[in-house]
Coordinates of N, CA and C in Angstrom, one line a residue:
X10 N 54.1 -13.3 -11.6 CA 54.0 -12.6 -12.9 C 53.2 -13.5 -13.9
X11 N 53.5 -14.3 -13.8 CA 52.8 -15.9 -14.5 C 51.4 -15.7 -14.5
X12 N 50.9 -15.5 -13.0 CA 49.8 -15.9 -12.6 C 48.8 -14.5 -13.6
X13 N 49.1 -13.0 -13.5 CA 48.8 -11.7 -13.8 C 48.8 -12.3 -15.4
X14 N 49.5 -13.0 -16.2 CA 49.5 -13.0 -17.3 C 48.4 -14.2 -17.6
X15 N 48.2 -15.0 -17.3 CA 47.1 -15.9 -16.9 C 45.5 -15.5 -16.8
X16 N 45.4 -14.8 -16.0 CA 44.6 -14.0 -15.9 C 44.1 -13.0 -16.5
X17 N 45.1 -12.3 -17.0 CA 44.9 -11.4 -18.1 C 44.4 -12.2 -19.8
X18 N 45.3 -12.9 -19.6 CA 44.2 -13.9 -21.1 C 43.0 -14.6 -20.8
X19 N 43.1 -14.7 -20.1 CA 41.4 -15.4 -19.5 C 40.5 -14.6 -19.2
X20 N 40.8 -13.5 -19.0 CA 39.7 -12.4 -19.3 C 39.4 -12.3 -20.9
X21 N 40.7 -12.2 -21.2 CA 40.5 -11.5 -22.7 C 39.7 -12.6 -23.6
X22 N 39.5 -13.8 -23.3 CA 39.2 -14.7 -23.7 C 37.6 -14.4 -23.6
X23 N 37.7 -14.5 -22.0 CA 36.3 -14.1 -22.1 C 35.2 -13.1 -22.6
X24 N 35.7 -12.2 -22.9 CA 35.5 -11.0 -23.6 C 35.2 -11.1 -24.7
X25 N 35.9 -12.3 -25.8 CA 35.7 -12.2 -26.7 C 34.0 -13.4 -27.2
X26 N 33.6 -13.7 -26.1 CA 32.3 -14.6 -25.9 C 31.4 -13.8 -26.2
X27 N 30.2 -14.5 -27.0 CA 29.2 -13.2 -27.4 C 28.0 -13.4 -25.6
X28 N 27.5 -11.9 -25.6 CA 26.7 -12.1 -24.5 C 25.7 -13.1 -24.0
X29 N 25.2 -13.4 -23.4 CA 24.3 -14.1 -23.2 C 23.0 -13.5 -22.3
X30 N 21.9 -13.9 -23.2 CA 20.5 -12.6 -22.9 C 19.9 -13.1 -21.9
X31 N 19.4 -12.0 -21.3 CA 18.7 -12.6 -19.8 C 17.1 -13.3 -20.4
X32 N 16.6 -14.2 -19.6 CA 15.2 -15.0 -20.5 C 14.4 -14.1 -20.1
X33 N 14.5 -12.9 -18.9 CA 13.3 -12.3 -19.0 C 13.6 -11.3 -18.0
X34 N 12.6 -9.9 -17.3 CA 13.3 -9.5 -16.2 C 13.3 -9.9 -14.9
X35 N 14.3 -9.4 -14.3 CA 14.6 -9.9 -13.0 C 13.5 -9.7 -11.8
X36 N 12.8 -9.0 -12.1 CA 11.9 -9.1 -11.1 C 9.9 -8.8 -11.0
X37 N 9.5 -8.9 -10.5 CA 7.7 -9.3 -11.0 C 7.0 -8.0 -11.2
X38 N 6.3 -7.8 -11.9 CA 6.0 -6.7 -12.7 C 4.4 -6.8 -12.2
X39 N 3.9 -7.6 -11.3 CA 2.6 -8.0 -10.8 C 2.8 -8.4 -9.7
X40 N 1.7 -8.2 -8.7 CA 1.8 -8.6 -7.0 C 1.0 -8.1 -6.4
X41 N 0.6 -8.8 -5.8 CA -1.1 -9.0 -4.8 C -0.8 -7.7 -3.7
X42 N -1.6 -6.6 -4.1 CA -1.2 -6.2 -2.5 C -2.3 -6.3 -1.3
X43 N -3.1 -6.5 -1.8 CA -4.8 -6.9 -1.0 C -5.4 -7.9 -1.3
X44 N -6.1 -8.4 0.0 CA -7.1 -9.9 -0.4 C -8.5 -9.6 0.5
X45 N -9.6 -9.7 0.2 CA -10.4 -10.1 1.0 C -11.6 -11.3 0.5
X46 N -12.5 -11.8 1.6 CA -14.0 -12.3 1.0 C -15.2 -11.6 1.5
X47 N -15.8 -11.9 1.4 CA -17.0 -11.1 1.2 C -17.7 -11.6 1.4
X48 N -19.2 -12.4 2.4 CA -19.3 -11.2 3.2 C -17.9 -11.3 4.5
X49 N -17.4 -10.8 5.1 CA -15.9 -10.6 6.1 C -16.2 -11.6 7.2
X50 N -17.7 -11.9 7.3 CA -17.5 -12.9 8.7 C -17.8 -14.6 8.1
X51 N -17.4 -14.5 6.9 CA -17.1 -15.9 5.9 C -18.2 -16.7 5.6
X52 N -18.9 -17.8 5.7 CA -20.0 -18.5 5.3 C -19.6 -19.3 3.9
X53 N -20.1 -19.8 3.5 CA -20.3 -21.3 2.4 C -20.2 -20.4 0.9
X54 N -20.6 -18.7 1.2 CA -20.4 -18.5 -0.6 C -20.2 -17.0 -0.3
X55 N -19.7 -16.3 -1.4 CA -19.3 -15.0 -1.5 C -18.6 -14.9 -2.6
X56 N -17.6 -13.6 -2.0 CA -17.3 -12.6 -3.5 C -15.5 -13.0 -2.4
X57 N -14.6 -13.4 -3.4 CA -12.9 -13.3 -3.4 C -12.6 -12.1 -4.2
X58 N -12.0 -10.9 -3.5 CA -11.2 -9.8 -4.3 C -9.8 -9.8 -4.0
X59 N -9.4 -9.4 -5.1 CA -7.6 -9.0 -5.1 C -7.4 -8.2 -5.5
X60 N -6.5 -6.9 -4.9 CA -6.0 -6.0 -5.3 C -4.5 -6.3 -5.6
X61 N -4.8 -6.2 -7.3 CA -3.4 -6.0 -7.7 C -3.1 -4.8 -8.0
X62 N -1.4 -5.0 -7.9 CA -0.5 -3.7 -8.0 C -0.1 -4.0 -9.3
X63 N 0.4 -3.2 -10.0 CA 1.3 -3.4 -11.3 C 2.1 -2.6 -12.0
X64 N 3.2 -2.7 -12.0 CA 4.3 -1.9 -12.6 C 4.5 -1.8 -13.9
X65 N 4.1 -2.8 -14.3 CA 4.1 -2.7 -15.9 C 2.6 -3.6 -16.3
X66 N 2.3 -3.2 -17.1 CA 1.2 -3.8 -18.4 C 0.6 -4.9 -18.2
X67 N -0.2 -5.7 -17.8 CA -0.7 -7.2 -17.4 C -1.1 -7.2 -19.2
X68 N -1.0 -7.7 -19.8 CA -2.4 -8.7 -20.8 C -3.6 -9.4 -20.6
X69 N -3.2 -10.0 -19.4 CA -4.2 -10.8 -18.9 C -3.9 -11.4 -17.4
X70 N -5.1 -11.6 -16.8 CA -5.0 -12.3 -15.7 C -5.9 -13.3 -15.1
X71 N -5.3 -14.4 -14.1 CA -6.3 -15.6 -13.9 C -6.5 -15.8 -12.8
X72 N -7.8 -15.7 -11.8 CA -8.2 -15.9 -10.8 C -8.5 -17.3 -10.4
X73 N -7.9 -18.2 -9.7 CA -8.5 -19.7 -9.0 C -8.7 -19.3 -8.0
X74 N -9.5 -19.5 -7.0 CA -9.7 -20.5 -5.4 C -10.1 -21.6 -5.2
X75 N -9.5 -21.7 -4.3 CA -9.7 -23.1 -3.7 C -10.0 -23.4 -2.0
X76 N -10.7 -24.7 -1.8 CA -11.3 -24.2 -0.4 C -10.7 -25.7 -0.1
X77 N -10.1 -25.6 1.4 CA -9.9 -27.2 1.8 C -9.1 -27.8 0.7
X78 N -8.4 -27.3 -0.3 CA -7.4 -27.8 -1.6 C -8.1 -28.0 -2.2
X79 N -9.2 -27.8 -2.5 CA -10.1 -28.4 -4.0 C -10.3 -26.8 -4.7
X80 N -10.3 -27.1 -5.9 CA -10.8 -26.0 -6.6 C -12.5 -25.5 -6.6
X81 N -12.3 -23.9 -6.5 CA -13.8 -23.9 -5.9 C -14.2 -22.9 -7.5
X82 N -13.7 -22.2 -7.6 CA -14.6 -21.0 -8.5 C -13.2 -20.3 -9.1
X83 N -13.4 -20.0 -11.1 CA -11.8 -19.5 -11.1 C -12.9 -18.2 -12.2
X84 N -12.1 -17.6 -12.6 CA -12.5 -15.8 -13.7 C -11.1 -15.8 -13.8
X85 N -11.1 -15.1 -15.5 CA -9.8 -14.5 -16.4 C -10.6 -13.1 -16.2
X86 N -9.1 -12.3 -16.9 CA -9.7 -10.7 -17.0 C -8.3 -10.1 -18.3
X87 N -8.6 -9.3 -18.7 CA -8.0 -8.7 -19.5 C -6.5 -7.7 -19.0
X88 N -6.6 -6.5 -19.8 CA -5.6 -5.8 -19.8 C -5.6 -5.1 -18.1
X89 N -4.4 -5.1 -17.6 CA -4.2 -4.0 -16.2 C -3.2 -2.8 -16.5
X90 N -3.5 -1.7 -16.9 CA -2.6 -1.0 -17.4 C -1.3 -0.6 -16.7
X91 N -0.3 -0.1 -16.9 CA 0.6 -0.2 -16.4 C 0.9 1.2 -14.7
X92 N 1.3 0.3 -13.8 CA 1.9 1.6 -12.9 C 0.3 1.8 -11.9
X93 N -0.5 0.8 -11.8 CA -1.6 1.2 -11.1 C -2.2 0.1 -10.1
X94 N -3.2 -0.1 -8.9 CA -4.0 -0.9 -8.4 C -5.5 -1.2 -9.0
X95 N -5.6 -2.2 -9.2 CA -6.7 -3.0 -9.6 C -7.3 -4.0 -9.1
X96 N -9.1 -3.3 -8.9 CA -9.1 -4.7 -8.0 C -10.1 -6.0 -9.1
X97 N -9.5 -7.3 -8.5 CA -9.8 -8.3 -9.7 C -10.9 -9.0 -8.6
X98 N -11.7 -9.8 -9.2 CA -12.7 -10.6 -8.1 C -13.3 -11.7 -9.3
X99 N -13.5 -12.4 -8.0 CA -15.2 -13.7 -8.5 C -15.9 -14.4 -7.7
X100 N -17.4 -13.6 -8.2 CA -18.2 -15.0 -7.3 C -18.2 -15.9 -6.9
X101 N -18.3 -16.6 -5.8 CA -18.2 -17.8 -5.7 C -19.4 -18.8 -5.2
X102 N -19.5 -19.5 -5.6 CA -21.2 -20.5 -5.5 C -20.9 -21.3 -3.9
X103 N -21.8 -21.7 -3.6 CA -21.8 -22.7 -2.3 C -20.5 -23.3 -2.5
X104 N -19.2 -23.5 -1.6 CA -18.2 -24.1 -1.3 C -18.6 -25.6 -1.4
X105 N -17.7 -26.4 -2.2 CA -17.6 -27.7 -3.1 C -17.7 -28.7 -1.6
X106 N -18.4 -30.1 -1.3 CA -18.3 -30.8 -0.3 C -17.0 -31.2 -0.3
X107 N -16.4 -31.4 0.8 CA -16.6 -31.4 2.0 C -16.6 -30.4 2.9
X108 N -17.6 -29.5 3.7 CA -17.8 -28.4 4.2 C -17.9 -29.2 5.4
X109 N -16.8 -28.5 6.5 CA -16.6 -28.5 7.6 C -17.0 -27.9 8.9
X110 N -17.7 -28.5 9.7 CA -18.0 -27.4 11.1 C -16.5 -26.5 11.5
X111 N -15.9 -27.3 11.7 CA -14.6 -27.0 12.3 C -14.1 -25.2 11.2
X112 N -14.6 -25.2 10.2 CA -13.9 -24.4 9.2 C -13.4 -25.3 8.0
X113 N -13.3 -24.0 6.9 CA -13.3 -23.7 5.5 C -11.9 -22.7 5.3
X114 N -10.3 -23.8 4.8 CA -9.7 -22.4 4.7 C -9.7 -22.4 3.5
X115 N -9.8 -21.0 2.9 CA -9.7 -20.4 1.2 C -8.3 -19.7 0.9
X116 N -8.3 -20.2 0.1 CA -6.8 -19.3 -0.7 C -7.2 -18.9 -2.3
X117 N -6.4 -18.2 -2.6 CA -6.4 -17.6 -4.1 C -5.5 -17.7 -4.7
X118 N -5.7 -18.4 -6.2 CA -3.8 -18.0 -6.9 C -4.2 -17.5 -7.9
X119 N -3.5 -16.3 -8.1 CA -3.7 -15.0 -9.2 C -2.6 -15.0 -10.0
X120 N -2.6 -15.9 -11.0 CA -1.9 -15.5 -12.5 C -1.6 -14.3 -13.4
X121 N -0.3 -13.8 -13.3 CA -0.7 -12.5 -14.5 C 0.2 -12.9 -15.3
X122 N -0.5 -12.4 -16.4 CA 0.6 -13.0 -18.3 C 0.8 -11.3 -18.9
X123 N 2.0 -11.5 -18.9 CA 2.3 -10.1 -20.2 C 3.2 -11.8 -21.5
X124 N 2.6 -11.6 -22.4 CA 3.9 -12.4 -23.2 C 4.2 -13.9 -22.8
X125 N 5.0 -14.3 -22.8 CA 5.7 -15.3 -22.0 C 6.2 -15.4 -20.4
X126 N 5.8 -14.3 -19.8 CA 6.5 -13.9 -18.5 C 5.3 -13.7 -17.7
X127 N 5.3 -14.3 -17.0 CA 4.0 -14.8 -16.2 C 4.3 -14.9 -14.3
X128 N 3.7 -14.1 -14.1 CA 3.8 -14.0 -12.4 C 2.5 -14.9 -11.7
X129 N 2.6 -15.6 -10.6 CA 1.9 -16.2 -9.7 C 2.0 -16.5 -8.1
X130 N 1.0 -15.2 -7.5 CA 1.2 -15.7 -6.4 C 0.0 -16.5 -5.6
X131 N -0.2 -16.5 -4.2 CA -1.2 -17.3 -3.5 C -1.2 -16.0 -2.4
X132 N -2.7 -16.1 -2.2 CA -3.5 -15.0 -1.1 C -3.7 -16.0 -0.4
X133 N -3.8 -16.3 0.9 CA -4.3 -17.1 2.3 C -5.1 -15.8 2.4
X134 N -7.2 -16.1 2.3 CA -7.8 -15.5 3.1 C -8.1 -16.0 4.1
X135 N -7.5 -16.9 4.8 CA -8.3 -17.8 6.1 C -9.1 -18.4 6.3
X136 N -9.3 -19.1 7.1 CA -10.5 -20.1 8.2 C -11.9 -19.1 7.6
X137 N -13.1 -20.0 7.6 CA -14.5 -19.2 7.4 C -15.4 -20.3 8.1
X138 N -15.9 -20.2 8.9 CA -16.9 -20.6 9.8 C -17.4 -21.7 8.7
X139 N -18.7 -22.7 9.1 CA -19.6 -23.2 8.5 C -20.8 -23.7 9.6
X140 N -21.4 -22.5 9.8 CA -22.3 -23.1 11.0 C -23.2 -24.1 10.4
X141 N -23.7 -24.0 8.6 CA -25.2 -25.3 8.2 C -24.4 -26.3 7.9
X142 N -22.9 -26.4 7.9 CA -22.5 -27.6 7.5 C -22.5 -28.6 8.5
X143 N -22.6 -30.1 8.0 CA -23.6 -30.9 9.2 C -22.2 -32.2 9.2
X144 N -21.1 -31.7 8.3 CA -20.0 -33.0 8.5 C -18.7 -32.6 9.0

């Protein structure tokens, strides 16, 4: 009986705690559903696209790649309206040295900001040949 009355105040206690606000929502309101490069059989320069998805409202968004971990070529973009696919992209100039015979792998990280709540993921487009590269 002890224990039931214990309990019961310890709730009640807690109850009387003011709530505490979630810092943001629970889940990503932005997300990559497509990647490609361009031209598709890879080479030293081209066009990185991303299709994003979006459930709610982007403000803004930030394109980086990078080749071999170096930064190669980044573009911002504006509003993504809400509940739709979008595709985001940027040129990219001759790939930064060191270009590899062996291959070039490229990735993407696509930033999206509504506010303070900011989603980021990473695209792996893969391995890209480098037949003129000579190191």
């Amino acid at each position: 009986m002890r224990r039931i009355v214990s309990l019961l105040a310890g709730t009640a206690l807690l109850a009387g705690l003011p709530a505490v606000a979630n810092a943001g929502p629970a889940q990503d309101f932005c997300f990559d559903a497509d990647a490609n490069f361009t031209p598709a059989a890879g080479g030293t320069k081209g066009r990185v696209n991303i299709l994003a998805r979006c459930e709610a409202m982007a403000e803004s968004w930030r394109l980086d790649v990078y080749v071999n971990g170096e930064w190669w070529e980044s573009t911002t973009g504006g509003k993504i309206s809400a509940v739709r696919e979008h595709w985001i992209g940027v040129d990219v100039p001759t790939m930064p040295k060191p270009n590899d015979r062996r291959g070039n792998f490229v990735w993407a990280k696509v930033t999206y900001k509504t506010g303070s709540w900011e989603n980021t993921y990473r695209e792996e487009l893969g391995w890209f040949p480098c037949k003129t590269c000579t190191t």
